[in-house]
Amino acid sequence: MRVILLGPPGAGKGTQGRMLSSLAQVPEVASGDLLRAAVREKTALGREVADILARGDLVGDDTVVKLIEDRLNEPDAVGGFILDGFPRSLPQAELLDAMLTRRGIRIDRALAVMVPDAEIVKRISGRRTCRNCQTMYNVVLDPPRQAGVCEKCGGELYQREDDSEETVQHRLDVYNANTKPLLEYYSRAGILSQIDGMGTPADVEKRMVAALDGLVPK
Ligand code: AP5
Ligand code: MG
């Protein structure tokens, strides 16, 4: 199963990506998670991109494509993958197509998680992530049992640097200008499904699985 998750910031791509990953037993490859790990580990890439992430701008296409290509070369991604947050611009989509063609494979489905802007602001402002295992919570919509503490590993929950209200608005503008045109791109390729992202994560997952039409067990 080779799937792309599209949709605005905070729509639930990461939440759904992790659920689908455990259902389909293929890795979730999230460009944002890979970039944040590089920032955390203070690698050369991390130092190059830290300010870009904090501002909510896009990292350069060539840099992200290289990162994803390296990740897809790892053995666990050979049998399939769920791409979350990549591609995010038309040049990235074209470079991905070329990369997959070289490997003799193609994307089965692009799932776009659609959520209204007001809900995005609510979801993003409440998001907290575990520093240790990256599990996500939402202090408004899905609070952890003990404030600030991960239920899975006891790690500290933190708020992403790019989740301030002004930066979220900028990320939405960047999405509308650069990423939204990909809906048309994958619609023309005949592989786009737009998914209503409202309701509980389990509601949304049911719609995703239905759109995947036999690619994962129902
Ligand atoms: P990235 O990490 O990809 O951020 P994003 O696209 O802005 O998306 P988010 O991770 O904020 O949201 P999400 O859709 O994953 O939602 P989530 O499941 O967390 O990118 C960050 C930055 O990295 C970019 O700004 C850019 O700088 C750089 N970057 C990344 N990829 C790049 C690329 N390809 N090219 C260039 N630059 C790139 O959910 C949000 C919250 O809502 C959570 O609290 C969750 O618990 C809650 N929630 C989820 N679903 C539901 C539901 N159904 N009901 C209620 N609450 C829900
Ligand atoms: Mg995410």
PDB file of C-alpha atoms and ligand atoms in Angstrom:
ATOM      1  CA  MET A   1       0.000   0.000   0.000  1.00  0.00           C
ATOM      2  CA  ARG A   2       1.493   3.332  -1.061  1.00  0.00           C
ATOM      3  CA  VAL A   3      -0.548   6.275   0.097  1.00  0.00           C
ATOM      4  CA  ILE A   4      -0.161  10.059   0.353  1.00  0.00           C
ATOM      5  CA  LEU A   5      -1.948  12.033   3.080  1.00  0.00           C
ATOM      6  CA  LEU A   6      -2.853  15.572   2.074  1.00  0.00           C
ATOM      7  CA  GLY A   7      -4.698  18.292   3.943  1.00  0.00           C
ATOM      8  CA  PRO A   8      -4.086  21.548   5.792  1.00  0.00           C
ATOM      9  CA  PRO A   9      -1.970  21.858   8.944  1.00  0.00           C
ATOM     10  CA  GLY A  10      -3.728  20.343  11.947  1.00  0.00           C
ATOM     11  CA  ALA A  11      -6.285  18.423   9.861  1.00  0.00           C
ATOM     12  CA  GLY A  12      -5.243  15.122  11.461  1.00  0.00           C
ATOM     13  CA  LYS A  13      -2.727  13.707   8.950  1.00  0.00           C
ATOM     14  CA  GLY A  14      -0.359  12.544  11.691  1.00  0.00           C
ATOM     15  CA  THR A  15      -3.173  11.090  13.793  1.00  0.00           C
ATOM     16  CA  GLN A  16      -4.601   9.164  10.844  1.00  0.00           C
ATOM     17  CA  GLY A  17      -1.164   8.251   9.488  1.00  0.00           C
ATOM     18  CA  ARG A  18      -0.240   6.516  12.726  1.00  0.00           C
ATOM     19  CA  MET A  19      -3.574   4.667  12.883  1.00  0.00           C
ATOM     20  CA  LEU A  20      -3.338   3.507   9.262  1.00  0.00           C
ATOM     21  CA  SER A  21       0.292   2.546   9.745  1.00  0.00           C
ATOM     22  CA  SER A  22      -0.548   0.105  12.511  1.00  0.00           C
ATOM     23  CA  LEU A  23      -3.554  -1.234  10.579  1.00  0.00           C
ATOM     24  CA  ALA A  24      -1.678  -1.768   7.302  1.00  0.00           C
ATOM     25  CA  GLN A  25       1.728  -2.562   8.847  1.00  0.00           C
ATOM     26  CA  VAL A  26       3.582  -0.091   6.646  1.00  0.00           C
ATOM     27  CA  PRO A  27       5.614   2.841   8.013  1.00  0.00           C
ATOM     28  CA  GLU A  28       4.260   6.366   8.244  1.00  0.00           C
ATOM     29  CA  VAL A  29       6.881   8.610   6.637  1.00  0.00           C
ATOM     30  CA  ALA A  30       6.196  12.139   7.899  1.00  0.00           C
ATOM     31  CA  SER A  31       8.460  14.860   6.513  1.00  0.00           C
ATOM     32  CA  GLY A  32       7.648  17.185   9.431  1.00  0.00           C
ATOM     33  CA  ASP A  33       8.574  14.493  11.992  1.00  0.00           C
ATOM     34  CA  LEU A  34      11.856  13.760  10.164  1.00  0.00           C
ATOM     35  CA  LEU A  35      12.715  17.484  10.037  1.00  0.00           C
ATOM     36  CA  ARG A  36      11.835  18.035  13.715  1.00  0.00           C
ATOM     37  CA  ALA A  37      14.007  15.018  14.654  1.00  0.00           C
ATOM     38  CA  ALA A  38      16.922  16.618  12.762  1.00  0.00           C
ATOM     39  CA  VAL A  39      16.355  19.896  14.648  1.00  0.00           C
ATOM     40  CA  ARG A  40      16.215  18.022  17.985  1.00  0.00           C
ATOM     41  CA  GLU A  41      19.412  16.133  17.217  1.00  0.00           C
ATOM     42  CA  LYS A  42      21.121  19.341  15.985  1.00  0.00           C
ATOM     43  CA  THR A  43      22.373  17.666  12.790  1.00  0.00           C
ATOM     44  CA  ALA A  44      23.639  19.818   9.881  1.00  0.00           C
ATOM     45  CA  LEU A  45      20.166  19.501   8.296  1.00  0.00           C
ATOM     46  CA  GLY A  46      18.518  20.413  11.608  1.00  0.00           C
ATOM     47  CA  ARG A  47      20.587  23.587  11.919  1.00  0.00           C
ATOM     48  CA  GLU A  48      19.763  24.494   8.307  1.00  0.00           C
ATOM     49  CA  VAL A  49      15.985  24.124   8.718  1.00  0.00           C
ATOM     50  CA  ALA A  50      15.247  25.118  12.351  1.00  0.00           C
ATOM     51  CA  ASP A  51      14.306  28.736  11.600  1.00  0.00           C
ATOM     52  CA  ILE A  52      12.259  27.761   8.533  1.00  0.00           C
ATOM     53  CA  LEU A  53      10.144  25.345  10.612  1.00  0.00           C
ATOM     54  CA  ALA A  54       9.690  27.868  13.409  1.00  0.00           C
ATOM     55  CA  ARG A  55       8.392  30.447  10.877  1.00  0.00           C
ATOM     56  CA  GLY A  56       6.081  27.933   9.183  1.00  0.00           C
ATOM     57  CA  ASP A  57       7.724  28.352   5.770  1.00  0.00           C
ATOM     58  CA  LEU A  58       8.557  25.458   3.457  1.00  0.00           C
ATOM     59  CA  VAL A  59      11.981  23.841   3.481  1.00  0.00           C
ATOM     60  CA  GLY A  60      13.580  23.737  -0.007  1.00  0.00           C
ATOM     61  CA  ASP A  61      12.212  21.076  -2.375  1.00  0.00           C
ATOM     62  CA  ASP A  62      15.592  19.405  -3.059  1.00  0.00           C
ATOM     63  CA  THR A  63      16.371  19.099   0.659  1.00  0.00           C
ATOM     64  CA  VAL A  64      13.026  17.457   1.469  1.00  0.00           C
ATOM     65  CA  VAL A  65      13.071  15.171  -1.561  1.00  0.00           C
ATOM     66  CA  LYS A  66      16.543  13.888  -0.572  1.00  0.00           C
ATOM     67  CA  LEU A  67      15.316  13.286   2.990  1.00  0.00           C
ATOM     68  CA  ILE A  68      12.295  11.304   1.779  1.00  0.00           C
ATOM     69  CA  GLU A  69      14.284   9.367  -0.819  1.00  0.00           C
ATOM     70  CA  ASP A  70      16.752   8.260   1.883  1.00  0.00           C
ATOM     71  CA  ARG A  71      13.876   7.244   4.171  1.00  0.00           C
ATOM     72  CA  LEU A  72      12.124   5.254   1.414  1.00  0.00           C
ATOM     73  CA  ASN A  73      15.375   3.367   0.821  1.00  0.00           C
ATOM     74  CA  GLU A  74      15.141   1.838   4.290  1.00  0.00           C
ATOM     75  CA  PRO A  75      14.040  -1.824   4.260  1.00  0.00           C
ATOM     76  CA  ASP A  76      10.764  -1.280   6.155  1.00  0.00           C
ATOM     77  CA  ALA A  77       9.440   0.977   3.372  1.00  0.00           C
ATOM     78  CA  VAL A  78      10.016  -1.497   0.545  1.00  0.00           C
ATOM     79  CA  GLY A  79       6.564  -3.089   0.874  1.00  0.00           C
ATOM     80  CA  GLY A  80       4.672   0.184   1.166  1.00  0.00           C
ATOM     81  CA  PHE A  81       4.436   3.481   3.037  1.00  0.00           C
ATOM     82  CA  ILE A  82       2.145   6.292   4.092  1.00  0.00           C
ATOM     83  CA  LEU A  83       3.539   9.714   3.190  1.00  0.00           C
ATOM     84  CA  ASP A  84       2.407  12.462   5.580  1.00  0.00           C
ATOM     85  CA  GLY A  85       3.274  16.076   4.754  1.00  0.00           C
ATOM     86  CA  PHE A  86       5.105  15.180   1.539  1.00  0.00           C
ATOM     87  CA  PRO A  87       4.741  16.182  -1.251  1.00  0.00           C
ATOM     88  CA  ARG A  88       3.802  19.747  -0.398  1.00  0.00           C
ATOM     89  CA  SER A  89       4.385  21.568  -3.693  1.00  0.00           C
ATOM     90  CA  LEU A  90       4.017  20.748  -7.391  1.00  0.00           C
ATOM     91  CA  PRO A  91       7.800  20.378  -7.898  1.00  0.00           C
ATOM     92  CA  GLN A  92       7.902  17.904  -4.969  1.00  0.00           C
ATOM     93  CA  ALA A  93       5.001  15.907  -6.481  1.00  0.00           C
ATOM     94  CA  GLU A  94       6.777  15.747  -9.847  1.00  0.00           C
ATOM     95  CA  LEU A  95      10.080  14.728  -8.240  1.00  0.00           C
ATOM     96  CA  LEU A  96       8.229  12.018  -6.251  1.00  0.00           C
ATOM     97  CA  ASP A  97       6.618  10.684  -9.436  1.00  0.00           C
ATOM     98  CA  ALA A  98      10.039  10.528 -11.116  1.00  0.00           C
ATOM     99  CA  MET A  99      11.551   8.788  -8.066  1.00  0.00           C
ATOM    100  CA  LEU A 100       8.779   6.160  -7.976  1.00  0.00           C
ATOM    101  CA  THR A 101       8.912   5.610 -11.747  1.00  0.00           C
ATOM    102  CA  ARG A 102      12.651   4.847 -11.427  1.00  0.00           C
ATOM    103  CA  ARG A 103      11.672   2.181  -8.870  1.00  0.00           C
ATOM    104  CA  GLY A 104       8.841   0.800 -11.013  1.00  0.00           C
ATOM    105  CA  ILE A 105       6.167   1.642  -8.433  1.00  0.00           C
ATOM    106  CA  ARG A 106       3.386   4.201  -8.068  1.00  0.00           C
ATOM    107  CA  ILE A 107       1.082   5.798  -5.502  1.00  0.00           C
ATOM    108  CA  ASP A 108      -2.192   3.884  -5.018  1.00  0.00           C
ATOM    109  CA  ARG A 109      -4.208   6.673  -3.431  1.00  0.00           C
ATOM    110  CA  ALA A 110      -3.919  10.294  -2.231  1.00  0.00           C
ATOM    111  CA  LEU A 111      -6.241  10.914   0.729  1.00  0.00           C
ATOM    112  CA  ALA A 112      -6.981  14.564   1.492  1.00  0.00           C
ATOM    113  CA  VAL A 113      -8.259  15.142   5.044  1.00  0.00           C
ATOM    114  CA  MET A 114     -10.577  18.154   4.862  1.00  0.00           C
ATOM    115  CA  VAL A 115     -11.350  20.261   7.968  1.00  0.00           C
ATOM    116  CA  PRO A 116     -12.687  23.852   8.215  1.00  0.00           C
ATOM    117  CA  ASP A 117     -10.234  26.593   9.338  1.00  0.00           C
ATOM    118  CA  ALA A 118     -11.993  27.189  12.700  1.00  0.00           C
ATOM    119  CA  GLU A 119     -11.509  23.521  13.648  1.00  0.00           C
ATOM    120  CA  ILE A 120      -7.853  23.671  12.547  1.00  0.00           C
ATOM    121  CA  VAL A 121      -7.122  26.501  14.959  1.00  0.00           C
ATOM    122  CA  LYS A 122      -8.850  24.559  17.786  1.00  0.00           C
ATOM    123  CA  ARG A 123      -6.962  21.351  17.027  1.00  0.00           C
ATOM    124  CA  ILE A 124      -3.556  23.005  16.655  1.00  0.00           C
ATOM    125  CA  SER A 125      -3.779  25.286  19.680  1.00  0.00           C
ATOM    126  CA  GLY A 126      -4.631  22.278  21.887  1.00  0.00           C
ATOM    127  CA  ARG A 127      -2.011  19.899  20.481  1.00  0.00           C
ATOM    128  CA  ARG A 128       0.688  18.597  22.823  1.00  0.00           C
ATOM    129  CA  THR A 129       3.327  16.037  21.815  1.00  0.00           C
ATOM    130  CA  CYS A 130       5.460  13.710  23.918  1.00  0.00           C
ATOM    131  CA  ARG A 131       9.146  14.686  23.769  1.00  0.00           C
ATOM    132  CA  ASN A 132      10.099  11.053  24.178  1.00  0.00           C
ATOM    133  CA  CYS A 133       7.745   8.886  22.049  1.00  0.00           C
ATOM    134  CA  GLN A 134       6.001  11.616  19.947  1.00  0.00           C
ATOM    135  CA  THR A 135       2.480  10.467  20.951  1.00  0.00           C
ATOM    136  CA  MET A 136       0.016  13.328  20.364  1.00  0.00           C
ATOM    137  CA  TYR A 137      -2.654  14.643  22.703  1.00  0.00           C
ATOM    138  CA  ASN A 138      -5.039  17.544  22.633  1.00  0.00           C
ATOM    139  CA  VAL A 139      -5.636  19.430  25.862  1.00  0.00           C
ATOM    140  CA  VAL A 140      -9.114  20.435  24.652  1.00  0.00           C
ATOM    141  CA  LEU A 141     -10.257  17.476  22.576  1.00  0.00           C
ATOM    142  CA  ASP A 142      -8.281  14.500  23.947  1.00  0.00           C
ATOM    143  CA  PRO A 143      -6.493  15.449  27.193  1.00  0.00           C
ATOM    144  CA  PRO A 144      -3.944  13.124  28.843  1.00  0.00           C
ATOM    145  CA  ARG A 145      -5.014  11.682  32.228  1.00  0.00           C
ATOM    146  CA  GLN A 146      -2.270  13.682  33.986  1.00  0.00           C
ATOM    147  CA  ALA A 147      -1.632  17.186  32.617  1.00  0.00           C
ATOM    148  CA  GLY A 148       1.717  17.471  30.830  1.00  0.00           C
ATOM    149  CA  VAL A 149       2.575  13.751  31.115  1.00  0.00           C
ATOM    150  CA  CYS A 150       2.472  11.117  28.347  1.00  0.00           C
ATOM    151  CA  GLU A 151       0.186   8.178  29.194  1.00  0.00           C
ATOM    152  CA  LYS A 152       2.307   5.762  27.180  1.00  0.00           C
ATOM    153  CA  CYS A 153       5.828   6.452  28.439  1.00  0.00           C
ATOM    154  CA  GLY A 154       5.599   9.115  31.164  1.00  0.00           C
ATOM    155  CA  GLY A 155       7.498  11.589  28.930  1.00  0.00           C
ATOM    156  CA  GLU A 156       7.021  15.356  29.064  1.00  0.00           C
ATOM    157  CA  LEU A 157       4.388  16.861  26.743  1.00  0.00           C
ATOM    158  CA  TYR A 158       5.402  19.995  24.829  1.00  0.00           C
ATOM    159  CA  GLN A 159       3.773  22.441  22.414  1.00  0.00           C
ATOM    160  CA  ARG A 160       5.342  22.704  18.938  1.00  0.00           C
ATOM    161  CA  GLU A 161       7.180  25.976  18.326  1.00  0.00           C
ATOM    162  CA  ASP A 162       5.197  26.552  15.090  1.00  0.00           C
ATOM    163  CA  ASP A 163       1.810  26.139  16.804  1.00  0.00           C
ATOM    164  CA  SER A 164       1.379  29.773  17.909  1.00  0.00           C
ATOM    165  CA  GLU A 165      -1.720  31.504  16.506  1.00  0.00           C
ATOM    166  CA  GLU A 166       0.191  33.820  14.094  1.00  0.00           C
ATOM    167  CA  THR A 167       2.361  30.998  12.761  1.00  0.00           C
ATOM    168  CA  VAL A 168      -0.674  28.755  12.233  1.00  0.00           C
ATOM    169  CA  GLN A 169      -2.290  31.462  10.091  1.00  0.00           C
ATOM    170  CA  HIS A 170       0.931  31.727   8.067  1.00  0.00           C
ATOM    171  CA  ARG A 171       1.087  27.922   7.667  1.00  0.00           C
ATOM    172  CA  LEU A 172      -2.492  27.990   6.352  1.00  0.00           C
ATOM    173  CA  ASP A 173      -1.509  30.668   3.803  1.00  0.00           C
ATOM    174  CA  VAL A 174       1.515  28.595   2.754  1.00  0.00           C
ATOM    175  CA  TYR A 175      -0.761  25.541   2.430  1.00  0.00           C
ATOM    176  CA  ASN A 176      -3.271  27.415   0.255  1.00  0.00           C
ATOM    177  CA  ALA A 177      -0.548  28.827  -2.017  1.00  0.00           C
ATOM    178  CA  ASN A 178       1.718  25.779  -2.407  1.00  0.00           C
ATOM    179  CA  THR A 179      -0.004  22.575  -1.358  1.00  0.00           C
ATOM    180  CA  LYS A 180      -3.680  22.978  -2.227  1.00  0.00           C
ATOM    181  CA  PRO A 181      -2.905  22.779  -5.992  1.00  0.00           C
ATOM    182  CA  LEU A 182      -1.885  19.156  -5.356  1.00  0.00           C
ATOM    183  CA  LEU A 183      -5.576  18.281  -4.920  1.00  0.00           C
ATOM    184  CA  GLU A 184      -6.046  19.104  -8.595  1.00  0.00           C
ATOM    185  CA  TYR A 185      -2.800  17.283  -9.508  1.00  0.00           C
ATOM    186  CA  TYR A 186      -3.886  14.002  -7.887  1.00  0.00           C
ATOM    187  CA  SER A 187      -7.492  14.413  -8.982  1.00  0.00           C
ATOM    188  CA  ARG A 188      -6.277  14.592 -12.579  1.00  0.00           C
ATOM    189  CA  ALA A 189      -4.193  11.468 -11.942  1.00  0.00           C
ATOM    190  CA  GLY A 190      -7.461   9.771 -10.860  1.00  0.00           C
ATOM    191  CA  ILE A 191      -6.198   8.771  -7.385  1.00  0.00           C
ATOM    192  CA  LEU A 192      -7.585  11.519  -5.103  1.00  0.00           C
ATOM    193  CA  SER A 193     -10.159  10.877  -2.358  1.00  0.00           C
ATOM    194  CA  GLN A 194     -11.326  13.835  -0.272  1.00  0.00           C
ATOM    195  CA  ILE A 195     -12.157  12.685   3.266  1.00  0.00           C
ATOM    196  CA  ASP A 196     -14.354  14.561   5.728  1.00  0.00           C
ATOM    197  CA  GLY A 197     -11.974  15.097   8.683  1.00  0.00           C
ATOM    198  CA  MET A 198     -14.679  16.091  11.186  1.00  0.00           C
ATOM    199  CA  GLY A 199     -15.812  13.749  13.968  1.00  0.00           C
ATOM    200  CA  THR A 200     -13.657  11.527  16.169  1.00  0.00           C
ATOM    201  CA  PRO A 201     -10.358  10.102  14.908  1.00  0.00           C
ATOM    202  CA  ALA A 202     -12.104   6.687  14.733  1.00  0.00           C
ATOM    203  CA  ASP A 203     -14.899   8.169  12.543  1.00  0.00           C
ATOM    204  CA  VAL A 204     -12.316   9.651  10.181  1.00  0.00           C
ATOM    205  CA  GLU A 205     -10.324   6.412  10.105  1.00  0.00           C
ATOM    206  CA  LYS A 206     -13.434   4.487   8.949  1.00  0.00           C
ATOM    207  CA  ARG A 207     -13.802   6.911   6.019  1.00  0.00           C
ATOM    208  CA  MET A 208     -10.104   6.582   5.167  1.00  0.00           C
ATOM    209  CA  VAL A 209     -10.259   2.780   5.187  1.00  0.00           C
ATOM    210  CA  ALA A 210     -13.393   2.846   3.003  1.00  0.00           C
ATOM    211  CA  ALA A 211     -11.607   5.138   0.505  1.00  0.00           C
ATOM    212  CA  LEU A 212      -8.629   2.775   0.455  1.00  0.00           C
ATOM    213  CA  ASP A 213     -11.024   0.217  -0.976  1.00  0.00           C
ATOM    214  CA  GLY A 214      -9.538  -3.113   0.039  1.00  0.00           C
ATOM    215  CA  LEU A 215      -5.918  -1.926   0.415  1.00  0.00           C
ATOM    216  CA  VAL A 216      -6.238  -2.354   4.218  1.00  0.00           C
ATOM    217  CA  PRO A 217      -8.553  -4.721   6.154  1.00  0.00           C
ATOM    218  CA  LYS A 218     -11.896  -3.085   7.061  1.00  0.00           C
TER     219      LYS A 218
HETATM  220  P1  AP5 B   1       4.210  19.123   9.455  1.00  0.00           P
HETATM  221  O1  AP5 B   1       4.754  18.499  10.662  1.00  0.00           O
HETATM  222  O2  AP5 B   1       3.890  18.269   8.292  1.00  0.00           O
HETATM  223  O3  AP5 B   1       2.972  20.025   9.888  1.00  0.00           O
HETATM  224  P2  AP5 B   1       1.552  20.367   9.182  1.00  0.00           P
HETATM  225  O4  AP5 B   1       1.326  19.924   7.794  1.00  0.00           O
HETATM  226  O5  AP5 B   1       1.412  21.801   9.441  1.00  0.00           O
HETATM  227  O6  AP5 B   1       0.573  19.462   9.905  1.00  0.00           O
HETATM  228  P3  AP5 B   1       0.465  19.198  11.420  1.00  0.00           P
HETATM  229  O7  AP5 B   1       1.488  18.153  11.826  1.00  0.00           O
HETATM  230  O8  AP5 B   1       0.449  20.485  12.164  1.00  0.00           O
HETATM  231  O9  AP5 B   1      -1.004  18.599  11.526  1.00  0.00           O
HETATM  232  P4  AP5 B   1      -1.585  17.164  11.202  1.00  0.00           P
HETATM  233  O10 AP5 B   1      -2.439  17.246   9.988  1.00  0.00           O
HETATM  234  O11 AP5 B   1      -0.512  16.114  11.236  1.00  0.00           O
HETATM  235  O12 AP5 B   1      -2.568  17.000  12.434  1.00  0.00           O
HETATM  236  P5  AP5 B   1      -2.428  16.126  13.777  1.00  0.00           P
HETATM  237  O13 AP5 B   1      -2.743  14.699  13.491  1.00  0.00           O
HETATM  238  O14 AP5 B   1      -1.162  16.453  14.482  1.00  0.00           O
HETATM  239  O15 AP5 B   1       5.247  20.238   8.929  1.00  0.00           O
HETATM  240  C1  AP5 B   1       5.848  21.143   9.808  1.00  0.00           C
HETATM  241  C2  AP5 B   1       6.837  22.035   9.061  1.00  0.00           C
HETATM  242  O16 AP5 B   1       7.887  21.225   8.493  1.00  0.00           O
HETATM  243  C3  AP5 B   1       6.266  22.827   7.868  1.00  0.00           C
HETATM  244  O17 AP5 B   1       5.660  24.027   8.266  1.00  0.00           O
HETATM  245  C4  AP5 B   1       7.542  23.047   7.036  1.00  0.00           C
HETATM  246  O18 AP5 B   1       8.335  24.071   7.599  1.00  0.00           O
HETATM  247  C5  AP5 B   1       8.284  21.739   7.213  1.00  0.00           C
HETATM  248  N1  AP5 B   1       7.929  20.731   6.194  1.00  0.00           N
HETATM  249  C6  AP5 B   1       7.325  19.526   6.425  1.00  0.00           C
HETATM  250  N2  AP5 B   1       7.163  18.847   5.280  1.00  0.00           N
HETATM  251  C7  AP5 B   1       7.657  19.631   4.295  1.00  0.00           C
HETATM  252  C8  AP5 B   1       7.744  19.489   2.880  1.00  0.00           C
HETATM  253  N3  AP5 B   1       7.289  18.385   2.252  1.00  0.00           N
HETATM  254  N4  AP5 B   1       8.304  20.499   2.180  1.00  0.00           N
HETATM  255  C9  AP5 B   1       8.778  21.611   2.792  1.00  0.00           C
HETATM  256  N5  AP5 B   1       8.726  21.819   4.119  1.00  0.00           N
HETATM  257  C10 AP5 B   1       8.162  20.832   4.876  1.00  0.00           C
HETATM  258  O19 AP5 B   1      -3.670  16.707  14.617  1.00  0.00           O
HETATM  259  C11 AP5 B   1      -3.639  18.021  15.153  1.00  0.00           C
HETATM  260  C12 AP5 B   1      -4.290  18.013  16.552  1.00  0.00           C
HETATM  261  O20 AP5 B   1      -5.670  17.661  16.424  1.00  0.00           O
HETATM  262  C13 AP5 B   1      -3.693  16.979  17.537  1.00  0.00           C
HETATM  263  O21 AP5 B   1      -3.728  17.528  18.837  1.00  0.00           O
HETATM  264  C14 AP5 B   1      -4.650  15.792  17.444  1.00  0.00           C
HETATM  265  O22 AP5 B   1      -4.670  15.076  18.656  1.00  0.00           O
HETATM  266  C15 AP5 B   1      -5.987  16.488  17.158  1.00  0.00           C
HETATM  267  N6  AP5 B   1      -6.885  15.691  16.308  1.00  0.00           N
HETATM  268  C16 AP5 B   1      -6.551  14.951  15.214  1.00  0.00           C
HETATM  269  N7  AP5 B   1      -7.659  14.380  14.664  1.00  0.00           N
HETATM  270  C17 AP5 B   1      -8.705  14.792  15.433  1.00  0.00           C
HETATM  271  C18 AP5 B   1     -10.119  14.549  15.370  1.00  0.00           C
HETATM  272  N8  AP5 B   1     -10.669  13.775  14.428  1.00  0.00           N
HETATM  273  N9  AP5 B   1     -10.901  15.141  16.304  1.00  0.00           N
HETATM  274  C19 AP5 B   1     -10.353  15.923  17.278  1.00  0.00           C
HETATM  275  N10 AP5 B   1      -9.020  16.170  17.389  1.00  0.00           N
HETATM  276  C20 AP5 B   1      -8.209  15.617  16.465  1.00  0.00           C
HETATM  277 MG    MG B   2       1.578  16.154  11.482  1.00  0.00          MG
END
